[in-house]
Short mmCIF file of C-alpha atoms in Angstrom, two decimals:
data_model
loop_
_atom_site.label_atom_id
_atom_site.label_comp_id
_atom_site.label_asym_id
_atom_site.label_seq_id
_atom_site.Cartn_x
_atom_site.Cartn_y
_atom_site.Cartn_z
CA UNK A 1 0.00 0.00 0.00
CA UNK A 2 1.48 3.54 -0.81
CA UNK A 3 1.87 5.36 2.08
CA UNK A 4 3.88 8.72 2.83
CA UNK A 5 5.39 9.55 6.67
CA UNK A 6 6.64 12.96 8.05
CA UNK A 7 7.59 11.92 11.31
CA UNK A 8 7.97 15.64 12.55
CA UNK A 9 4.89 17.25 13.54
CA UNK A 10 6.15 20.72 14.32
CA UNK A 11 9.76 22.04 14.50
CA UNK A 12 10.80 25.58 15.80
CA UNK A 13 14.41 27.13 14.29
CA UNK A 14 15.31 30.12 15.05
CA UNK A 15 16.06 32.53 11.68
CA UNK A 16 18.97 31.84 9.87
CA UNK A 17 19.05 28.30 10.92
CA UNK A 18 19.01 25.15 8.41
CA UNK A 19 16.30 22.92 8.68
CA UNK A 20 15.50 19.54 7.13
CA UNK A 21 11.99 18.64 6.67
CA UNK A 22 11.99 14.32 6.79
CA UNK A 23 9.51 12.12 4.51
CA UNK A 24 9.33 8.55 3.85
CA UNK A 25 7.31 7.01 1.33
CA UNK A 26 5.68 3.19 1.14
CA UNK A 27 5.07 2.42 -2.88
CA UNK A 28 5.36 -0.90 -4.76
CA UNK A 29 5.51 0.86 -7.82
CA UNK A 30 9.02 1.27 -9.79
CA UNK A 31 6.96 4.28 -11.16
CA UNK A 32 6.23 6.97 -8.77
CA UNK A 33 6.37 11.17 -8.24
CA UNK A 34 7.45 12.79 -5.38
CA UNK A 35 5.95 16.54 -4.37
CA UNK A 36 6.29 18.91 -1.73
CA UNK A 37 3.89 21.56 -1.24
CA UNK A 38 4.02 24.68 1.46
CA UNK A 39 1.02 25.58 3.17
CA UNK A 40 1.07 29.14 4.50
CA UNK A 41 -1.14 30.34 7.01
CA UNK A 42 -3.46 31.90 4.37
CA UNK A 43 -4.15 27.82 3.75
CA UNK A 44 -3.57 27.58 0.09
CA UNK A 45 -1.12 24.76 -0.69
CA UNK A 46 1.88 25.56 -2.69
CA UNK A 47 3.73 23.02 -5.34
CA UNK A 48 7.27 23.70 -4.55
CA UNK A 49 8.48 20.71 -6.25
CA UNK A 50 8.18 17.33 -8.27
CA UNK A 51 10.36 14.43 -8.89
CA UNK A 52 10.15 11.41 -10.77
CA UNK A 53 11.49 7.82 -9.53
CA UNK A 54 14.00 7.48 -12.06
CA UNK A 55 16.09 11.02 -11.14
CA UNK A 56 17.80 10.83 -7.98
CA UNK A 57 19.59 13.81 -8.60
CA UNK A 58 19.62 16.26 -5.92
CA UNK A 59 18.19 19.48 -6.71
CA UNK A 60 18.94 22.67 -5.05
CA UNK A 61 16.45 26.26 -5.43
CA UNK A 62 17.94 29.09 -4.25
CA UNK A 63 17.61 28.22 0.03
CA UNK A 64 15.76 24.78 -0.80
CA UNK A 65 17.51 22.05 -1.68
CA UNK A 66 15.95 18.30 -1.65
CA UNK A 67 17.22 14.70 -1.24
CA UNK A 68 15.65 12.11 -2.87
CA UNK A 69 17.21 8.33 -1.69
CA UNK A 70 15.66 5.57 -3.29
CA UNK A 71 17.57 3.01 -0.99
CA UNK A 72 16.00 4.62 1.96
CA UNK A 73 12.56 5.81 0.51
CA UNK A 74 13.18 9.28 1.78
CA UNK A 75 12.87 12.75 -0.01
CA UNK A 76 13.89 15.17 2.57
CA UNK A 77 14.03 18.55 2.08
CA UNK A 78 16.13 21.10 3.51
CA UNK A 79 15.67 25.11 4.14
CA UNK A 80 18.86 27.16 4.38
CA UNK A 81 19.28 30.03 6.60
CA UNK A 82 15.78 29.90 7.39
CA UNK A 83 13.85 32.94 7.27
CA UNK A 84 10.36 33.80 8.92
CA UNK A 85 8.70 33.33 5.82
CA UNK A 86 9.25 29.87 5.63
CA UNK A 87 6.87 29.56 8.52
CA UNK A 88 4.13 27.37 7.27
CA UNK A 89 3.11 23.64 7.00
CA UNK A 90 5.16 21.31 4.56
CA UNK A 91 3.48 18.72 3.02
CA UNK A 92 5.24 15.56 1.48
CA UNK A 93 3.35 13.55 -1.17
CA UNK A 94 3.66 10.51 -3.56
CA UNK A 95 1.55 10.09 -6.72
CA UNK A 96 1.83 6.69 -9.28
CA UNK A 97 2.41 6.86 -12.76
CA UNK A 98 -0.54 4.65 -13.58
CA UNK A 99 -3.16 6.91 -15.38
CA UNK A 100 -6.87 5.54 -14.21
CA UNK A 101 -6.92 5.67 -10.38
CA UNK A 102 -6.46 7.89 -8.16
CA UNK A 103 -2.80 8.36 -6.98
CA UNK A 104 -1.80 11.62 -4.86
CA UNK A 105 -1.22 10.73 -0.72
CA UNK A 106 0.03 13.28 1.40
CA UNK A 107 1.63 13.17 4.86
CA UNK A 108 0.16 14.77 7.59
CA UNK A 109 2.39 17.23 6.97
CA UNK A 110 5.29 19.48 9.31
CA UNK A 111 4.93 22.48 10.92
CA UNK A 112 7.79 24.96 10.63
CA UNK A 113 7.93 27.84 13.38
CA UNK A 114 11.02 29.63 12.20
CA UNK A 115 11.32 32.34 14.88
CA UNK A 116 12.65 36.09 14.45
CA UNK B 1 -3.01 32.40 -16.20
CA UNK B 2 -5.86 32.11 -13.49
CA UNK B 3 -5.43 29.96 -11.22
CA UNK B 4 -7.69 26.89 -9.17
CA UNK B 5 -10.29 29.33 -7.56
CA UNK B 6 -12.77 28.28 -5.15
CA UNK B 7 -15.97 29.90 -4.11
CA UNK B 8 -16.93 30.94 -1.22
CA UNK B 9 -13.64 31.37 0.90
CA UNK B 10 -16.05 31.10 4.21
CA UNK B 11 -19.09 29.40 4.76
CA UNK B 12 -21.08 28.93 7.66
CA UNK B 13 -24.17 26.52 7.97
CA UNK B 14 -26.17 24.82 10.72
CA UNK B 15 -26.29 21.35 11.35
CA UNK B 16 -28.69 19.55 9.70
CA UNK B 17 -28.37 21.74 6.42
CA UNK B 18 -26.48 21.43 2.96
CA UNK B 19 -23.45 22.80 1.68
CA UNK B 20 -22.53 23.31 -1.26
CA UNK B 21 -18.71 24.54 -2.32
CA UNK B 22 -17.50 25.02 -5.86
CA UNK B 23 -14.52 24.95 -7.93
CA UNK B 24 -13.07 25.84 -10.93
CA UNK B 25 -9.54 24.29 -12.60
CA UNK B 26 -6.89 25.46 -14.20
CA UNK B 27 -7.61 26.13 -17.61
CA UNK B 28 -7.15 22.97 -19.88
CA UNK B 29 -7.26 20.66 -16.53
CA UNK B 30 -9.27 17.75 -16.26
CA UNK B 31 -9.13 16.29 -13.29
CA UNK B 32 -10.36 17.84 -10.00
CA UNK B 33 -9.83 16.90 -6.49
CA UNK B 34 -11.33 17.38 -3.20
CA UNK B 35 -9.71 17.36 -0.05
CA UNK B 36 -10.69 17.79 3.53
CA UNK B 37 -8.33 19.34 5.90
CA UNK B 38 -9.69 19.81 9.27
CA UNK B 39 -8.20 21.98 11.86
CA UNK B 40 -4.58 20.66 12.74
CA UNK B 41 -4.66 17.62 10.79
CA UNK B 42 -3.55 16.49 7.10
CA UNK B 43 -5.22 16.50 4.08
CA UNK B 44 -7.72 13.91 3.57
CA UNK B 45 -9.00 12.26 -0.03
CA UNK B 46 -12.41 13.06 -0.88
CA UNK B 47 -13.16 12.85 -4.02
CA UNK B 48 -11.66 12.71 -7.73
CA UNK B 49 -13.36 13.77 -10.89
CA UNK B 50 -11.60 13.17 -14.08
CA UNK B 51 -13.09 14.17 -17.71
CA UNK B 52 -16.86 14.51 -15.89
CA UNK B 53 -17.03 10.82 -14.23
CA UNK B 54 -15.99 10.30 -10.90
CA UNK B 55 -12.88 8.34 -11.13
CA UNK B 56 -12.59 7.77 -6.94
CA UNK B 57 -13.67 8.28 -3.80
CA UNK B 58 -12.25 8.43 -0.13
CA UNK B 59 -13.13 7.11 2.86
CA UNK B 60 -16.01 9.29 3.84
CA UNK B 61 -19.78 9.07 3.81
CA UNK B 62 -22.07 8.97 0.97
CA UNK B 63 -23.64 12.64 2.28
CA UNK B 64 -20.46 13.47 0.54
CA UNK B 65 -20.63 13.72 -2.97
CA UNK B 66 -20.28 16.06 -5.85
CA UNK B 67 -19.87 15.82 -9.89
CA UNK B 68 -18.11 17.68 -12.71
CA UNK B 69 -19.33 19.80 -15.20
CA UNK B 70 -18.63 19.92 -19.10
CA UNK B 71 -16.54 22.74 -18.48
CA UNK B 72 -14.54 20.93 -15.71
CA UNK B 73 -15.29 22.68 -13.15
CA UNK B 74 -16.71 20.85 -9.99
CA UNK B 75 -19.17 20.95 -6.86
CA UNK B 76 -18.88 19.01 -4.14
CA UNK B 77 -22.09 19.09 -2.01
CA UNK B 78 -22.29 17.84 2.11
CA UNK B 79 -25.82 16.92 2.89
CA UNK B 80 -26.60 16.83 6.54
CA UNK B 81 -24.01 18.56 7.90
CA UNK B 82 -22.61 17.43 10.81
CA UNK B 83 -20.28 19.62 13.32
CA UNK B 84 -17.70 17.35 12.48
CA UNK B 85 -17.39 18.48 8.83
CA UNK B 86 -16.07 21.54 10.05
CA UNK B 87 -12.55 21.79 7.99
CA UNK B 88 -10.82 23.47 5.70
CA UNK B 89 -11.99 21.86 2.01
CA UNK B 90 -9.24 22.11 -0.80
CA UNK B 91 -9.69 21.61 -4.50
CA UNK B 92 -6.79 20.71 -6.70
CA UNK B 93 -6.32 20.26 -10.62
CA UNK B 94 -4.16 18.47 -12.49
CA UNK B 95 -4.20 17.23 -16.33
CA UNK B 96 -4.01 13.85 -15.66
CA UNK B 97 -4.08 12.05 -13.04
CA UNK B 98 -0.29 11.01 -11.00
CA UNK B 99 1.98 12.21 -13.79
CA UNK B 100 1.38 16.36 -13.52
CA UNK B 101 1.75 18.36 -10.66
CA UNK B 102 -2.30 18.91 -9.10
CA UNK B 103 -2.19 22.75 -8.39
CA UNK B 104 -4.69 23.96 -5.28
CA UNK B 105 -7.12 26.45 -4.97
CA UNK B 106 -7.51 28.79 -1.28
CA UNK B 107 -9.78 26.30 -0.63
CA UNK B 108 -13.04 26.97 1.62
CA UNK B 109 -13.88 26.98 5.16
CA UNK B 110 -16.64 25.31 6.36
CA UNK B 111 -18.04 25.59 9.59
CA UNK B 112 -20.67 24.22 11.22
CA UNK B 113 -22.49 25.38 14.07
#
């Protein structure tokens, strides 16, 4: 069964800090997407990112940078010198290729406090 | 390009009564999700609508239910409301289905008193 884990619930940095948001992902597919999305207090979710099964590249976006390790099922994803904007809810996901059923899970997401 | 919108931002209802919440997709999207978030808590499947059929459905009650238009855009209707349903309800599109990044509206707050 698919199946994505954020084992941190809430973490508090203080500004300027790095921080590295954990998720784990349960898939039997060979097939899969990865997404993070950033939920801001106004409660919109925002797509910050997408990767397929087959790149395990690290990718780096100005102060975000994400790991994707197949061997561990993790895609964790790392703020640099946090700032207080960053303050919102992170939300891992996992979506199959196959076209026909339904395929996006999220986590139950991490709260970021990033403190002035 | 406009992006998922969702109508209304707030709505409050009594128990017992219906609500009704609507959204419209990304132009040129076909699929359309719902999503319950309620307060603290992750984001839970509701219900997927893909090319006007409804493709799936989470693990909620049949009071839930909605459709999809010709033009894409989607309801999703709670009959009986129950204090419980009080969340946060989130609409996504994507093209199709797993491959494309589903985009999300402000969603719309529900509550129930």
């Amino acid at each position: 069964a698919q199946k994505v884990t954020q084992a941190q619930t809430e973490i508090s940095v203080v500004e300027k800090e790095d921080v590295t948001l954990d998720c784990v992902y349960e898939t039997r597919d060979t097939t899969y997407y990865l997404f993070w999305y950033k939920q801001p207090p106004s409660g919109e979710l925002v797509f910050l990112i997408r990767r397929n099964s087959f790149d395990e590249q690290n990718e780096i976006s100005g102060r975000y940078s994400w790991n994707f390790q197949k061997s561990t099922s993790s895609f964790n994803f790392t703020i640099t010198a946090s700032q207080v904007v960053d303050s919102a809810v992170y939300f891992c996901a996992l979506s199959e290729a196959n076209e026909g059923t339904y395929k996006y899970i999220f986590g139950t997401g991490t709260r970021l406090k990033v403190l002035a | 390009e406009a992006g998922v919108t969702q109508s209304p931002t707030h709505l409050i209802k009594t128990r017992g009564q219906q609500a009704t919440l609507r959204c419209s997709p990304i132009s040129g999207h076909t699929s359309v999700y719902w999503y319950q978030q309620a307060l603290g808590l992750g984001l839970q499947f509701l219900l997927w609508y893909d090319e006007g059929e409804e493709r799936n459905r989470g693990n909620f009650p049949p009071r839930f239910s909605g459709r999809q238009f010709p033009n894409y855009s989607s309801e999703l209707n709670v009959n009986a409301l129950e204090l419980e349903d009080s969340a946060l309800y989130l609409c996504a599109s994507s093209l199709k289905t797993g491959k494309t990044v589903a985009f999300f509206g402000q969603g719309t707050r529900l509550t129930v008193v």
